Every structure is written in C-alpha cells, then in structure tokens.
Coordinates of C-alpha atoms and ligand atoms in Angstrom, one line a residue:
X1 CA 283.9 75.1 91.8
X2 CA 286.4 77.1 90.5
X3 CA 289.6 75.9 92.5
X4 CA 289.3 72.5 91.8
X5 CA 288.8 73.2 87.9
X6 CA 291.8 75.3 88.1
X7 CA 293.7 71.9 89.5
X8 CA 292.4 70.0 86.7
X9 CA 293.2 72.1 84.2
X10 CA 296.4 72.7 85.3
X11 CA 296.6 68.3 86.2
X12 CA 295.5 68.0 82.3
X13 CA 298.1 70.6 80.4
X14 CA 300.8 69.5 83.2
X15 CA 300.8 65.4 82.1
X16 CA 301.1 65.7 78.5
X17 CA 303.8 68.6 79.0
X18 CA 305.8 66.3 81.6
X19 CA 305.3 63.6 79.2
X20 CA 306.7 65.1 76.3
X21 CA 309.6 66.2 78.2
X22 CA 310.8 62.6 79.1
X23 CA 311.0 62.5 75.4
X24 CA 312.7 65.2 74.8
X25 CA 316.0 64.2 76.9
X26 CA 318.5 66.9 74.1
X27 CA 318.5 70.4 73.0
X28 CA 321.0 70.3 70.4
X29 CA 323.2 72.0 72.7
X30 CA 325.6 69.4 74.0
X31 CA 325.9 68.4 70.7
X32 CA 327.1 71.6 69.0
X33 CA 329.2 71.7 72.0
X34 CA 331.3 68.4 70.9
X35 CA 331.5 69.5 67.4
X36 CA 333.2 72.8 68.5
X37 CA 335.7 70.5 69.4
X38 CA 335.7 67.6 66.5
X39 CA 335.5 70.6 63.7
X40 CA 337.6 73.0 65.0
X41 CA 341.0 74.0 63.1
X42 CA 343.3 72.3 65.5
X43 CA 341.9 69.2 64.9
X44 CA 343.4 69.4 61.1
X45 CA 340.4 67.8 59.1
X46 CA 340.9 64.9 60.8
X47 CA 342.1 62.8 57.1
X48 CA 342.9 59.5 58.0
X49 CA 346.3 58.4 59.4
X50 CA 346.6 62.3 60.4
X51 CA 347.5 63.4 63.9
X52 CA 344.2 65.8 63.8
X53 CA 342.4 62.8 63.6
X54 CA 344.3 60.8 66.2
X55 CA 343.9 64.0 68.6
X56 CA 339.8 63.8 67.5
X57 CA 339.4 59.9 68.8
X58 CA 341.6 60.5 71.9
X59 CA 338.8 63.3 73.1
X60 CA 336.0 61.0 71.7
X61 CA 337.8 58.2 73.8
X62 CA 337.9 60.5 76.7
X63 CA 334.5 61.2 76.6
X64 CA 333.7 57.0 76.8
X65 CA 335.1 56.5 79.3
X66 CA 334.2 59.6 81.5
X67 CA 330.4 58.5 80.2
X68 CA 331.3 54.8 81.6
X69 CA 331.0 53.1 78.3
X70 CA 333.3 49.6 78.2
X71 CA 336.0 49.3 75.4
X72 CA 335.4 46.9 73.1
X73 CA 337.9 47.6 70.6
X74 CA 341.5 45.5 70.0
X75 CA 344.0 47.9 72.1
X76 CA 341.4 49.2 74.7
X77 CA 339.0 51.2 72.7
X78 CA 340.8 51.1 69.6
X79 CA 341.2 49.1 66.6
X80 CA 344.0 49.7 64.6
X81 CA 343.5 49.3 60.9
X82 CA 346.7 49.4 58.2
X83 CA 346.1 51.4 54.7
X84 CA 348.2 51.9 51.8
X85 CA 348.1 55.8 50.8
X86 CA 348.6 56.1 47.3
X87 CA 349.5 59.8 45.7
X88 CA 349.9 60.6 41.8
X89 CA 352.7 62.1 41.0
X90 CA 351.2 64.4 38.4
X91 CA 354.4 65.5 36.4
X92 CA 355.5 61.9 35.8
X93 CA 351.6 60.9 34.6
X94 CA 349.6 61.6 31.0
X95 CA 346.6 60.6 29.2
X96 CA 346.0 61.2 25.5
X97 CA 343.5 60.2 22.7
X98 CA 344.5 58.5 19.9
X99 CA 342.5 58.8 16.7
X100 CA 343.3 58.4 13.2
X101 CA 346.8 57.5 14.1
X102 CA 347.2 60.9 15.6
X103 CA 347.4 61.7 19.6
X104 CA 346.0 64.6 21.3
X105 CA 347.0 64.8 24.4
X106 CA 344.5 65.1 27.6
X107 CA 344.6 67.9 30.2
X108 CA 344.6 66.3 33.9
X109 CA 342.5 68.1 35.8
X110 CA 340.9 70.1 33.2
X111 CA 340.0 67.6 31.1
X112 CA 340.0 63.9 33.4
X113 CA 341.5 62.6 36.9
X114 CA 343.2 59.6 37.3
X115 CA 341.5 58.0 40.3
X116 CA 343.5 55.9 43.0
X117 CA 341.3 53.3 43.6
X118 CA 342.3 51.1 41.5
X119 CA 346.0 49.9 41.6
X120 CA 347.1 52.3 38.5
X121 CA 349.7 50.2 36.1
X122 CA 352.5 52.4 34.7
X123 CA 351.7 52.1 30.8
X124 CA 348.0 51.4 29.8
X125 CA 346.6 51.4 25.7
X126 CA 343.2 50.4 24.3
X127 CA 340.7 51.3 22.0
X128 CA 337.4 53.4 23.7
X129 CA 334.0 51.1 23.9
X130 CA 330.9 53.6 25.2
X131 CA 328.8 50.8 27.5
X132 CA 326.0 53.2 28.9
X133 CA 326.1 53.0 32.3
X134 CA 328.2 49.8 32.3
X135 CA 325.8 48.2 34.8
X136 CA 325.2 44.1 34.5
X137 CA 322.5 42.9 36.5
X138 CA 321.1 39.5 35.6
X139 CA 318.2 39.4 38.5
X140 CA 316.6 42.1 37.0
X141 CA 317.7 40.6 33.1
X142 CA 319.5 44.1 32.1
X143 CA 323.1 43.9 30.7
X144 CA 324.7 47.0 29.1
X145 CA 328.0 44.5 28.6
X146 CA 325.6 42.6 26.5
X147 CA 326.9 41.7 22.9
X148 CA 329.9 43.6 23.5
X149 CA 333.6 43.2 22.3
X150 CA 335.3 44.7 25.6
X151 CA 338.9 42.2 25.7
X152 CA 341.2 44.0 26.0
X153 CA 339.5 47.8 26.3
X154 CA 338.8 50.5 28.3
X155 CA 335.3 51.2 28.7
X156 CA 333.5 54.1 29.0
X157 CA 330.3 55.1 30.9
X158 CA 328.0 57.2 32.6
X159 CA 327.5 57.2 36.7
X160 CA 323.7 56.2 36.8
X161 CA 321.6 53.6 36.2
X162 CA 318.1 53.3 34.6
X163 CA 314.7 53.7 36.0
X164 CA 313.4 49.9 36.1
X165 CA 316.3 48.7 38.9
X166 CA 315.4 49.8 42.2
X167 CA 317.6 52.2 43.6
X168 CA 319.5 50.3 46.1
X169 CA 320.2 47.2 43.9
X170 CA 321.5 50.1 41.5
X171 CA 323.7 51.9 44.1
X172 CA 325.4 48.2 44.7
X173 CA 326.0 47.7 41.6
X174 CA 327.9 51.1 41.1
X175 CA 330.2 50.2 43.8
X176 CA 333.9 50.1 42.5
X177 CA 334.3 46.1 43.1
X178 CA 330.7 45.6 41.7
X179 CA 331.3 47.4 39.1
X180 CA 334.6 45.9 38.2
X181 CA 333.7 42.3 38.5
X182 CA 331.4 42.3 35.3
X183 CA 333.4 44.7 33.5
X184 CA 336.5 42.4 34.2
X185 CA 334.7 38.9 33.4
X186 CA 334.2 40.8 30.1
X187 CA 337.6 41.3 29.5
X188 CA 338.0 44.9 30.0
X189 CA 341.1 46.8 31.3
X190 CA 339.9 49.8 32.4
X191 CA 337.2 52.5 33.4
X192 CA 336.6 55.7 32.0
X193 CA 333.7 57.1 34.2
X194 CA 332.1 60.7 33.1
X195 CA 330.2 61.7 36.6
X196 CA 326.2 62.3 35.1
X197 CA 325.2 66.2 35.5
X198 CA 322.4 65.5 36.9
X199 CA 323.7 64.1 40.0
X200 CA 326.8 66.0 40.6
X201 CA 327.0 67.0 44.5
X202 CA 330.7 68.6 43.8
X203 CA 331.1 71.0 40.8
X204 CA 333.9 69.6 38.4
X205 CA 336.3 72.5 39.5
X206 CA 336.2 71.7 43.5
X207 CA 336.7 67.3 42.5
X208 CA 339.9 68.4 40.5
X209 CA 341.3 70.6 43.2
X210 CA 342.0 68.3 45.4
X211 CA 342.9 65.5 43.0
X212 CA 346.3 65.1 43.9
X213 CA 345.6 64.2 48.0
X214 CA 346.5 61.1 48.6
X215 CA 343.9 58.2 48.3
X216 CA 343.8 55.0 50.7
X217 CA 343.1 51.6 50.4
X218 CA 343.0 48.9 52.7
X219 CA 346.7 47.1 52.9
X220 CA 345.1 43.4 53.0
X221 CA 344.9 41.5 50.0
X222 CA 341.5 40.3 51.4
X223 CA 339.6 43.4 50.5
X224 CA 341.3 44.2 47.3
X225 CA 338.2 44.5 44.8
X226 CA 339.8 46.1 41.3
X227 CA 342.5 43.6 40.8
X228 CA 343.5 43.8 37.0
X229 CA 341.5 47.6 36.7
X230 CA 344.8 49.1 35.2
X231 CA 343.3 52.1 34.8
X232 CA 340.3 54.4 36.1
X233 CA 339.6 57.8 34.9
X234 CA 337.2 60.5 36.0
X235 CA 336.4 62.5 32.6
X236 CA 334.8 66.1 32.9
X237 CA 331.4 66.1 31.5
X238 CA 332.0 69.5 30.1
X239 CA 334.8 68.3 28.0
X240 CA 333.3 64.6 27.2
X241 CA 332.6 65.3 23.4
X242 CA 336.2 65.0 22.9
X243 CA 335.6 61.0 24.0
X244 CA 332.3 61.0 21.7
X245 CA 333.7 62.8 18.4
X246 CA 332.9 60.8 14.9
X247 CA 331.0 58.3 17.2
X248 CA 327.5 59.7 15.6
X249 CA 326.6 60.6 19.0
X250 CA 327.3 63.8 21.2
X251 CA 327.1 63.5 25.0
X252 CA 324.4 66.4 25.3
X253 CA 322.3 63.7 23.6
X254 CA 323.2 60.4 25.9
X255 CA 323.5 63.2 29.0
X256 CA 319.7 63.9 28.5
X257 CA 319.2 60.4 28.7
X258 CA 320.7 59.5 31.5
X259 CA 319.4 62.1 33.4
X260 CA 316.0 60.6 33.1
X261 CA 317.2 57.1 33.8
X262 CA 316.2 56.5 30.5
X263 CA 318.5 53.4 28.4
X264 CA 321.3 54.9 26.9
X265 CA 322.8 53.2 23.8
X266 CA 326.6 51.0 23.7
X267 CA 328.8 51.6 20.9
X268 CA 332.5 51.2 19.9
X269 CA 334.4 54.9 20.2
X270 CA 336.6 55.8 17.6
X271 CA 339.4 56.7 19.6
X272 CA 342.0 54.9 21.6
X273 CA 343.3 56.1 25.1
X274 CA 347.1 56.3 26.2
X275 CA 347.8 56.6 29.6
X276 CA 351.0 56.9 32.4
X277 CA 350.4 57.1 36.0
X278 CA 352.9 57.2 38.4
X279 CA 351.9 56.4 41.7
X280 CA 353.7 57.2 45.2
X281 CA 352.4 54.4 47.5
X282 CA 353.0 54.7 51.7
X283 CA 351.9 52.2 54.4
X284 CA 349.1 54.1 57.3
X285 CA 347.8 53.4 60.0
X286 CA 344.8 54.7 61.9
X287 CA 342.0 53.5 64.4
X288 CA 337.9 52.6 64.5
X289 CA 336.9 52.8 67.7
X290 CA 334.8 50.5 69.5
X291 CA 332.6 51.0 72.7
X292 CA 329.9 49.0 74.5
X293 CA 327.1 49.3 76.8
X294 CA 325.9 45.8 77.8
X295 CA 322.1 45.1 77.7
X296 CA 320.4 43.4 81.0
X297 CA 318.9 40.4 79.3
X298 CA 320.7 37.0 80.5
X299 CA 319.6 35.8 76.7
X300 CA 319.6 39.0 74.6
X301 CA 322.7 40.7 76.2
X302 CA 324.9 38.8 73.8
X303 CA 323.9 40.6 70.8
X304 CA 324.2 43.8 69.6
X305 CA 322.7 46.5 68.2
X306 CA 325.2 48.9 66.4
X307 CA 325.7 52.8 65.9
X308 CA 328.0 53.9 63.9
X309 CA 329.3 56.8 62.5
X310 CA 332.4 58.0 60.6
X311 CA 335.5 60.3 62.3
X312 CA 337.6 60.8 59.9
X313 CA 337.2 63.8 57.3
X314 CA 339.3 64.8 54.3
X315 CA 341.7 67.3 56.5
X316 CA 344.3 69.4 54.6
X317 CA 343.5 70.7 51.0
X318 CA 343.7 73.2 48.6
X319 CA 342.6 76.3 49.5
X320 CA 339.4 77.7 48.7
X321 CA 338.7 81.5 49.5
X322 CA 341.9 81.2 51.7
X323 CA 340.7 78.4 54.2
X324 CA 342.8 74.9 53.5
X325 CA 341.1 73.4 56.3
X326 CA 338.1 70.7 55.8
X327 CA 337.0 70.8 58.9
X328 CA 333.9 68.4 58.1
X329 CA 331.7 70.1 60.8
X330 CA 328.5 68.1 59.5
X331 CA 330.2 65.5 57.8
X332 CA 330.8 64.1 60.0
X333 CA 331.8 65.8 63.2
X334 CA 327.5 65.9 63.2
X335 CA 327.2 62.0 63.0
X336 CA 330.0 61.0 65.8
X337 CA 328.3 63.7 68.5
X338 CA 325.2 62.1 68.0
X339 CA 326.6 58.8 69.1
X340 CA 328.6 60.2 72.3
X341 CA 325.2 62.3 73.3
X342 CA 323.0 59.2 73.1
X343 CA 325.5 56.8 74.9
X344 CA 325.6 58.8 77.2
X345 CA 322.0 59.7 77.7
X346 CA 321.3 55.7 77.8
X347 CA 324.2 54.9 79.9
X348 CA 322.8 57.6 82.7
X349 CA 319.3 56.6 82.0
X350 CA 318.3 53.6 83.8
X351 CA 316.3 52.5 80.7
X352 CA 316.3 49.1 80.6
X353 CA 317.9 47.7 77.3
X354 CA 318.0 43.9 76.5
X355 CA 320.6 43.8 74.0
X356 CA 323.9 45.3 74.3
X357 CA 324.3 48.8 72.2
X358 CA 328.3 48.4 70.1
X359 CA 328.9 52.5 69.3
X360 CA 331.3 52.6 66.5
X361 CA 333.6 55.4 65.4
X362 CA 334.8 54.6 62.0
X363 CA 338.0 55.8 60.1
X364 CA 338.9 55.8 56.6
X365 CA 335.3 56.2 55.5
X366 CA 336.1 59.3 52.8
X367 CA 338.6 56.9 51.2
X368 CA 335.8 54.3 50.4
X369 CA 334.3 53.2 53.3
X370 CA 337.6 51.6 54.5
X371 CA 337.6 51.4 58.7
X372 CA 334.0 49.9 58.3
X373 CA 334.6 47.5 55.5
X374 CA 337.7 46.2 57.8
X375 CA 335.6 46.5 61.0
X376 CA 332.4 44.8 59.3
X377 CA 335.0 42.0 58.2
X378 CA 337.1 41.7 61.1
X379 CA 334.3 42.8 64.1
X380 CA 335.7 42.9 67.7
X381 CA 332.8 40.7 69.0
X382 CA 331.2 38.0 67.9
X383 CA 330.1 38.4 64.2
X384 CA 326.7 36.6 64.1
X385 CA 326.2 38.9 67.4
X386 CA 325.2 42.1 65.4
X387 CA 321.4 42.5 64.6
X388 CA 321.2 45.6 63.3
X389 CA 323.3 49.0 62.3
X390 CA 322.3 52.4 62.3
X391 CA 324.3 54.6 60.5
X392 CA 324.6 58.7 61.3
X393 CA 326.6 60.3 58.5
X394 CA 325.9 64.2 57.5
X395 CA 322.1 64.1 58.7
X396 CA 322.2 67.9 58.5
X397 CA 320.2 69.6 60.7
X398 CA 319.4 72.8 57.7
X399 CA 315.8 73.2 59.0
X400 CA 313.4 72.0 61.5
X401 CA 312.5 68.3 62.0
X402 CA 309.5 67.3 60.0
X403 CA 310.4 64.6 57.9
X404 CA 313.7 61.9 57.9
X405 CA 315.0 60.3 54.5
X406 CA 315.3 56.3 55.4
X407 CA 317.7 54.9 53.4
X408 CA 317.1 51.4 53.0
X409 CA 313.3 51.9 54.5
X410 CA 312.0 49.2 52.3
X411 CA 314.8 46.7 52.6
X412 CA 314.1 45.5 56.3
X413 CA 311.7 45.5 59.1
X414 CA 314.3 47.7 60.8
X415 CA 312.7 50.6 58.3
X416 CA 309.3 49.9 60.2
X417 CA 310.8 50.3 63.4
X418 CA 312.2 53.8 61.8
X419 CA 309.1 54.9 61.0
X420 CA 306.9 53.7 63.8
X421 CA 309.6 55.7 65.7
X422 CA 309.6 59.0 63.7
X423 CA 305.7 59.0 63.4
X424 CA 305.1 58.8 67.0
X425 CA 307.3 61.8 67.5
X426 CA 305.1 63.9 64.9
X427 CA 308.0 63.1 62.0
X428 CA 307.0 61.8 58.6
X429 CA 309.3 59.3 56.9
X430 CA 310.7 58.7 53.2
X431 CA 312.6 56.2 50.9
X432 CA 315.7 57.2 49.4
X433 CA 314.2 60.9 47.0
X434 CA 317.2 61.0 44.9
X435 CA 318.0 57.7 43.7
X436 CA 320.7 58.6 41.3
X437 CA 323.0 59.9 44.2
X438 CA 323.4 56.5 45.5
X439 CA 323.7 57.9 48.9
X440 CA 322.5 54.0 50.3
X441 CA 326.1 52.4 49.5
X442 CA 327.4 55.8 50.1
X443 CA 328.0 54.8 53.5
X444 CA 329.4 52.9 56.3
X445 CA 326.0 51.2 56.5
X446 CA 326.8 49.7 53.4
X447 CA 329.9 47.4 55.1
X448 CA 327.6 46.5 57.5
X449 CA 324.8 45.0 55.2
X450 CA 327.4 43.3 53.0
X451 CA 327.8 41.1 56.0
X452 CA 324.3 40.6 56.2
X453 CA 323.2 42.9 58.7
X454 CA 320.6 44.8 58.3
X455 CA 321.4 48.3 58.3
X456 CA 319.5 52.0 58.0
X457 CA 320.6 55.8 57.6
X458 CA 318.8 58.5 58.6
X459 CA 318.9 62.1 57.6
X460 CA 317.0 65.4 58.1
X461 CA 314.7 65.7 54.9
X462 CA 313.4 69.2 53.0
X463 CA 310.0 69.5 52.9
X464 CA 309.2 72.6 50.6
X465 CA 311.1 74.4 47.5
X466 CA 312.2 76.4 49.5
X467 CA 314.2 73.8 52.3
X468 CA 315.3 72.0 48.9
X469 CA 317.0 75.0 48.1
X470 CA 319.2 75.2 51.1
X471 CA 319.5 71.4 51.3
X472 CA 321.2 71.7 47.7
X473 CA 323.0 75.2 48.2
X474 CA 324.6 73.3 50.8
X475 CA 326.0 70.4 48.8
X476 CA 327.2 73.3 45.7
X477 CA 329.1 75.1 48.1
X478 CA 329.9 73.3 51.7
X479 CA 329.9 69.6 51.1
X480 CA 334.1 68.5 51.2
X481 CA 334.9 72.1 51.4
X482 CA 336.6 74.1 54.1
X483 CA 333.5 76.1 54.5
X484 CA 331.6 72.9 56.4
X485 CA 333.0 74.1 59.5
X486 CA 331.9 76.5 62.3
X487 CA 330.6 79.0 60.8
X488 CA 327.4 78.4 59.1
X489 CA 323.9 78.1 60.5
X490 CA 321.7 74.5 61.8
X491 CA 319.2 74.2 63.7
X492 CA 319.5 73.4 67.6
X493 CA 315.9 72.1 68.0
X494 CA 316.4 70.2 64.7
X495 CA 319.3 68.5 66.1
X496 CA 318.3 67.5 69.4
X497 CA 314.6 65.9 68.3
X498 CA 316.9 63.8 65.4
X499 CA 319.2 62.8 68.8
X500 CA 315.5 61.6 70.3
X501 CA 314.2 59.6 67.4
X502 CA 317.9 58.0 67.5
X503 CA 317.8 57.0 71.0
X504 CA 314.7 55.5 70.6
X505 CA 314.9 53.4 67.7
X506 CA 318.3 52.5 69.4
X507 CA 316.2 51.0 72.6
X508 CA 313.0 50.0 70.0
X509 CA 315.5 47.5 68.4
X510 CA 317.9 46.5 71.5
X511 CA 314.3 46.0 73.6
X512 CA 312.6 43.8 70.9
X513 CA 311.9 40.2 70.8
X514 CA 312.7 39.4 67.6
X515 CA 316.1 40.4 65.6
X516 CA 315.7 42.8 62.7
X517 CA 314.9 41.0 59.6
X518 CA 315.3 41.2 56.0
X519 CA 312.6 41.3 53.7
X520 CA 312.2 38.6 52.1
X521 CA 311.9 40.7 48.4
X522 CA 315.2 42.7 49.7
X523 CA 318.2 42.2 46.9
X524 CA 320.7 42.2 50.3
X525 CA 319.0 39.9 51.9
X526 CA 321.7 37.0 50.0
X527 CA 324.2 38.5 52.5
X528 CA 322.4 37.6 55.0
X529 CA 322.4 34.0 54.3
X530 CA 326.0 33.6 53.1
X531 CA 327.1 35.7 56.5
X532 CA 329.6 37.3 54.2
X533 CA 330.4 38.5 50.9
Ligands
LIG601 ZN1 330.5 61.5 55.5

C-alpha cells in the first residue's frame, strides 16, 4: 500500500510543480544581466543623438540578430529618424512682470523655465489671464476658455484637470498639441504652466538643474503641434504668488483646489509678462529600431502585434552628489531588456504564434515621445497591419509581483486580455491609481493609439503603505537622476514573473481570433476610425 501512495503523492505534487515551471520560463537574471550593460557608465545615458546611445542599440542589435529575430527596420534594423535639438542660451534670455507700469524682473530657474517645446520667438509681451487648468473639452461640455478674452495673451494654468473627465480623456488633453490647439483657436500666444504640487514626481530644484540640456523635436513640419506658441514657461509653484498678487486670489487657495480635482476659478491677472529667449537650434539624428518574428498563420501572419519600449535616456547632466551620469537603469534600460528576454524566449520556444510579433526600440521618447510619434506615423510595415501595442516603460520591479497598474484597462478589450492574463498567474490588476500624473499619454503607447491602435502599459503596482512608500521614495529621489543606475535594489523574482505575464499576453493577443478592439464608450476609439490623427 504504501509504495504506490508514495508514487501518487509524489505523481500529484510533481504535475502542478512541472506545470508551473513551463510558466515560469525567467528568473530576472538574464534580465539584470542586459541592463548591466544598457545602464552602465560607458553607455553615457544614452540621450538621444548621443554616441552612448548609438553604442546601446548596436548591442541591442547584436543581441537580434544572435536571437534570430528578422530586421524590419529602414537600414537593416534601423530606422533613422531627424530631430532638431534646441538649447537656451540663458545669458542672452529674460522674463519679467510688468505691473503698474513697473517691471520686476523674473529669476530663471529660481523663479520659471523657458520650455523648448514650443518654437520660442525672440521678443514676446502680453497681459496674464489665469484659465484654471486651461483644459477645453466639448464631449464632456467643460470649457475653462469659456467667456474668456485670451487674443492676444499669455495664459496661465495649472497641470491637472478636474474630477468629472475621466483620466485618460484628461491626460490627452494635457498633451502639448492638445493643449495648444484650443488655447490657440482662442487667440492666445503663450503658456505659462505652474506644475500642481500634488502631482510633482521631480522636486522643483532637480527640473531646474537640468534646464539648460538641450530639448528635441521632430525636424518635419508634419508633426509640428505648437505652431504660433511663442512662448511656454514652467513657473515654480513656490514662487507662483508673484503671478497671483492683487488678483484677489493666492495660489495656496487655487493649489488646494486643484489638488482635489476640484473646478478652479478663470480670471484676468494684473500683471503683464516680458520675455527674450534665445534659442541655439542643431539638426540630430538617431535610430528606432525595428525587429520581427513572423507568426505561422497563412491569414494572420500579416499582422502584428507590437512591443515596444523606449532606449534612449536623458544621458549627461548636471551633477547631483557628484554623479553627472543618468544612466536610466529602470527607465528604461528595464523596459528594452524585457523586450530582448521575451523575443528571445518566443523565438527559441516552438510556441506557435499566429500573428507576427514587431519588437520596437524607440528613441527620442524623453524629448516627447519623438521616435514613436515618427515611427507610429511613418511604420516600417504595413500600417493597418498593427493590432495592438504593448508598451514597457519603467515597470519597476520595487517589490514582489502581486498586483500590475493597466493603463488604459478600460479603454479596449486588450485590458481584458491583461487581466485574464495577470489573474491566472495569481496577479490582481488596476486602472490607472493616480490619475493626475497622466502617466497614460506619458508614453510611447500613446503614439501608437493616436493611430488608432489600441495600446496598454503595464507596471509593477504597491500594494500596502508601506510599498507606496518606496514606490514614491523612488520617484523623489531616483526618477531622471543619476542615481537610477546600478546601484540600488529590485526584485529578481519580481522581474522575471512581469517578463511571464508579458510573454503571454504577447502570444494571448498574436494567437487570438479576433483583433484587439476598442470599446465602443473609449474617447480614442475616433482614432481608430480616421486611421490617423
Ligand atoms: Zn521612460
């Protein structure tokens, strides 16, 4: 009796253990192992147009090819994208208020930062006009612009938006070019933006430091988005009464508001703004690259199912406790290792995918989202062929797998396919927990589903006060600093399961009948119809 109880026993623990282990196909190792590599110091930071980064995607392309993975870029594996680097030259530039017919000149850096985005003019002048969080959204009837004079004026706002828009819609509308379009039909000539407290990942002191880096845009006339913004300035919150004085308002008062996604009020300033930029403008070039592994299915073979992920980091900066290097260990060294581990894994594993999986290494994405807005525009295979993108960038492995943040869960079926996938390996799912971070459009998944793709991103989620903690300690004092690099602790076992869940919802999608779809209450779902923007 007792022998062959023993060999049932032993059948019975060995199947579910044997099971589990064909699930479990990465141990985080191989994957710290590349990002040793991406995130060390010779690699620069890998900025954009940088020969750290170019040395980065030569030993990503390396590791293609030795993987067997076809090119599918322009030039091999690459495709080469042009930018235009623009850098202020800080000595030639000034801002100062003007009220009462007296001027009071403006600190940069202390006080505001000119940003790049837009294409600065020289000489900019106009009176001050508060507009809340300058947000005009007809579909869901709310219009901060409303009822206001604007021609000819700079306005000023908040980053935020109020509770009653859905946090998606909301984070497209805070784009730059979204948020530009109504502020232009309105007649305005400029932005003053004051970051909201409550969402600040980067204290004030760390955004300034490195305010004089160059910024990028895109060199083609097709994607420029700000045309007539003559000016754009980031204003210190700490210093934002100076903007608010003899208004009958202090910013304490509309920074309590906003921090609850309450309304906030619109109302004329009584100051004027005077500004000079001087701009040094430079023509760069740098690379996405593009690889394929075709699927088996004489139909389904010709689409594609796309992960993506951004290379490039913010490279060379000012120092900060001696160390000028970013090395951008999880952000986003993290994201691109995932994509060479699973391509890999599937392209040794005789798993038998139907569609054809498109990895994409994107550059230019801490400019704005740059190589994949040119990518998502100018695709190297056939447009309408992409069904889906998933998008890896900074999923920080901080603490052990129990639950992933879905951005974008409710916004297609591809967030069921997300969650049937993380459930079934013991991992609870969520929507987007801090809406005001706009973290959906803070990605290259957000070039993606301006096309009309639909697109998700996945990171590791905190699950007590305690994980919280670390998950925010991290932003304070690692996020775009030189200390996201080598030396700081994640979680192997963490990393590895995410890998998993990846590779599965990778095969999930490429295996299923049926294309991802939009749902049909989805805002995005528009792009999906035009095909483009
Ligand atoms: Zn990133």
């Amino acid at each position: 009796m007792k022998k062959p109880l023993l060999f049932i026993l032993i059948a019975f623990f060995l199947v579910p253990a044997l099971a589990q282990e064909s699930l479990s196909s990465f141990d985080g190792k191989t994957w710290w192992g590349h990002i040793k590599v991406l995130a060390a110091d010779n690699m620069e930071g890998r900025d954009t147009g940088s020969p750290g980064l170019k040395k980065a995607e030569a030993y990503v392309v390396g590791q293609l090819k030795a993987a067997g993975l076809q090119p599918a870029g322009v030039k091999g594996y690459y495709q080469p994208v042009k930018f235009e680097s623009r850098q202020l030259v800080e000595k030639e530039s000034s801002a100062a208020l003007v009220r009462d017919g007296k001027t009071e000149a403006l600190t940069l850096a202390e006080d505001a930062i000119f940003s790049r985005r837009a294409d600065l003019a020289a000489e900019v002048e106009g009176p001050l006009v508060f507009v809340g969080y300058g947000l005009s959204i007809p579909e869901k009837d709310f219009d901060d612009l409303a009822g206001l004079d604007l021609k000819g004026k700079v306005a000023v706002l908040i980053t935020g938006s109020p509770s009653q828009i859905p946090s998606a819609l909301a984070a497209h509308h805070q784009t730059a070019g979204e948020r530009w379009k109504a502020l232009r039909t309105a007649g305005a000539v400029g932005i003053i933006s004051i970051p909201n407290p409550a969402s600040m990942d980067v204290p004030w002191s760390r955004t300034s430091l490195n305010r004089l880096h160059p910024s990028m845009e895109l060199a083609d006339a097709e994607f420029n988005e700000t045309e007539g913004e003559k000016l754009a300035l980031a204003f210190n919150p700490a210093h934002a009464d100076k903007l608010f004085a003899g208004s009958g308002h202090t910013f304490q008062e509309l920074a309590e508001l906003a921090k609850d996604r309450k309304p906030l009020p619109h109302f004329p300033l009584t100051v004027s703004i005077q500004a000079k930029a001087k701009v040094k403008k430079k023509a760069v070039e740098s690379e996405n690259i593009v690889a394929r592994l075709p699927g088996n299915d004489p139909q389904l073979k010709n689409e594609y199912v796309v992960l993506s992920a951004h290379i490039d980091h913010v490279g060379i900066g000012e120092p900060v406790n001696g160390d000028r290097i970013y090395n951008g260990a999880m952000d986003n060294a993290s994201g691109v290792e995932v994509l060479l581990d699973v391509a890999a894994s599937l392209k040794k594993h005789p798993e038998n995918l139907k569609r054809s999986l498109l990895f994409v290494f994107v550059t230019g994405e801490e400019k704005g989202l740059l190589g994949s807005k040119y990518f998502a525009a100018h695709p190297t295979v056939e447009p309408k062929s992409m069904v889906a993108d998933i998008n890896i960038d900074m999923f920080r492995p901080l603490v052990p797998l129990k639950m992933l943040t879905v951005l974008g869960m409710a916004e297609s079926d591809l967030g069921d396919v997300a969650r049937q996938v993380a459930e079934s390996n013991g991992v609870s799912v969520q929507p987007d927990p801090q809406p005001l971070r706009n973290v959906f459009v803070r990605s290259d998944q957000y070039s993606f589903i301006r096309h009309g793709i639909p697109a998700l991103a996945l990171d590791i989620a905190p699950t007590t006060p305690g994980e919280k903690q670390i998950y925010q300690d991290w932003l304070t004092n690692r996020y775009h600093a030189p200390s996201d690099d080598l030396d700081q602790p994640v979680d192997l076992a963490a990393a590895g399961k995410y890998e998993d869940i990846i590779r599965l919802l990778m095969v999930k999608v490429a295996d299923d009948a049926e294309r991802p779809q939009w749902k049909t209450d989805s805002f995005f779902g528009r792009y999906a119809e035009t095909g483009k923007e």
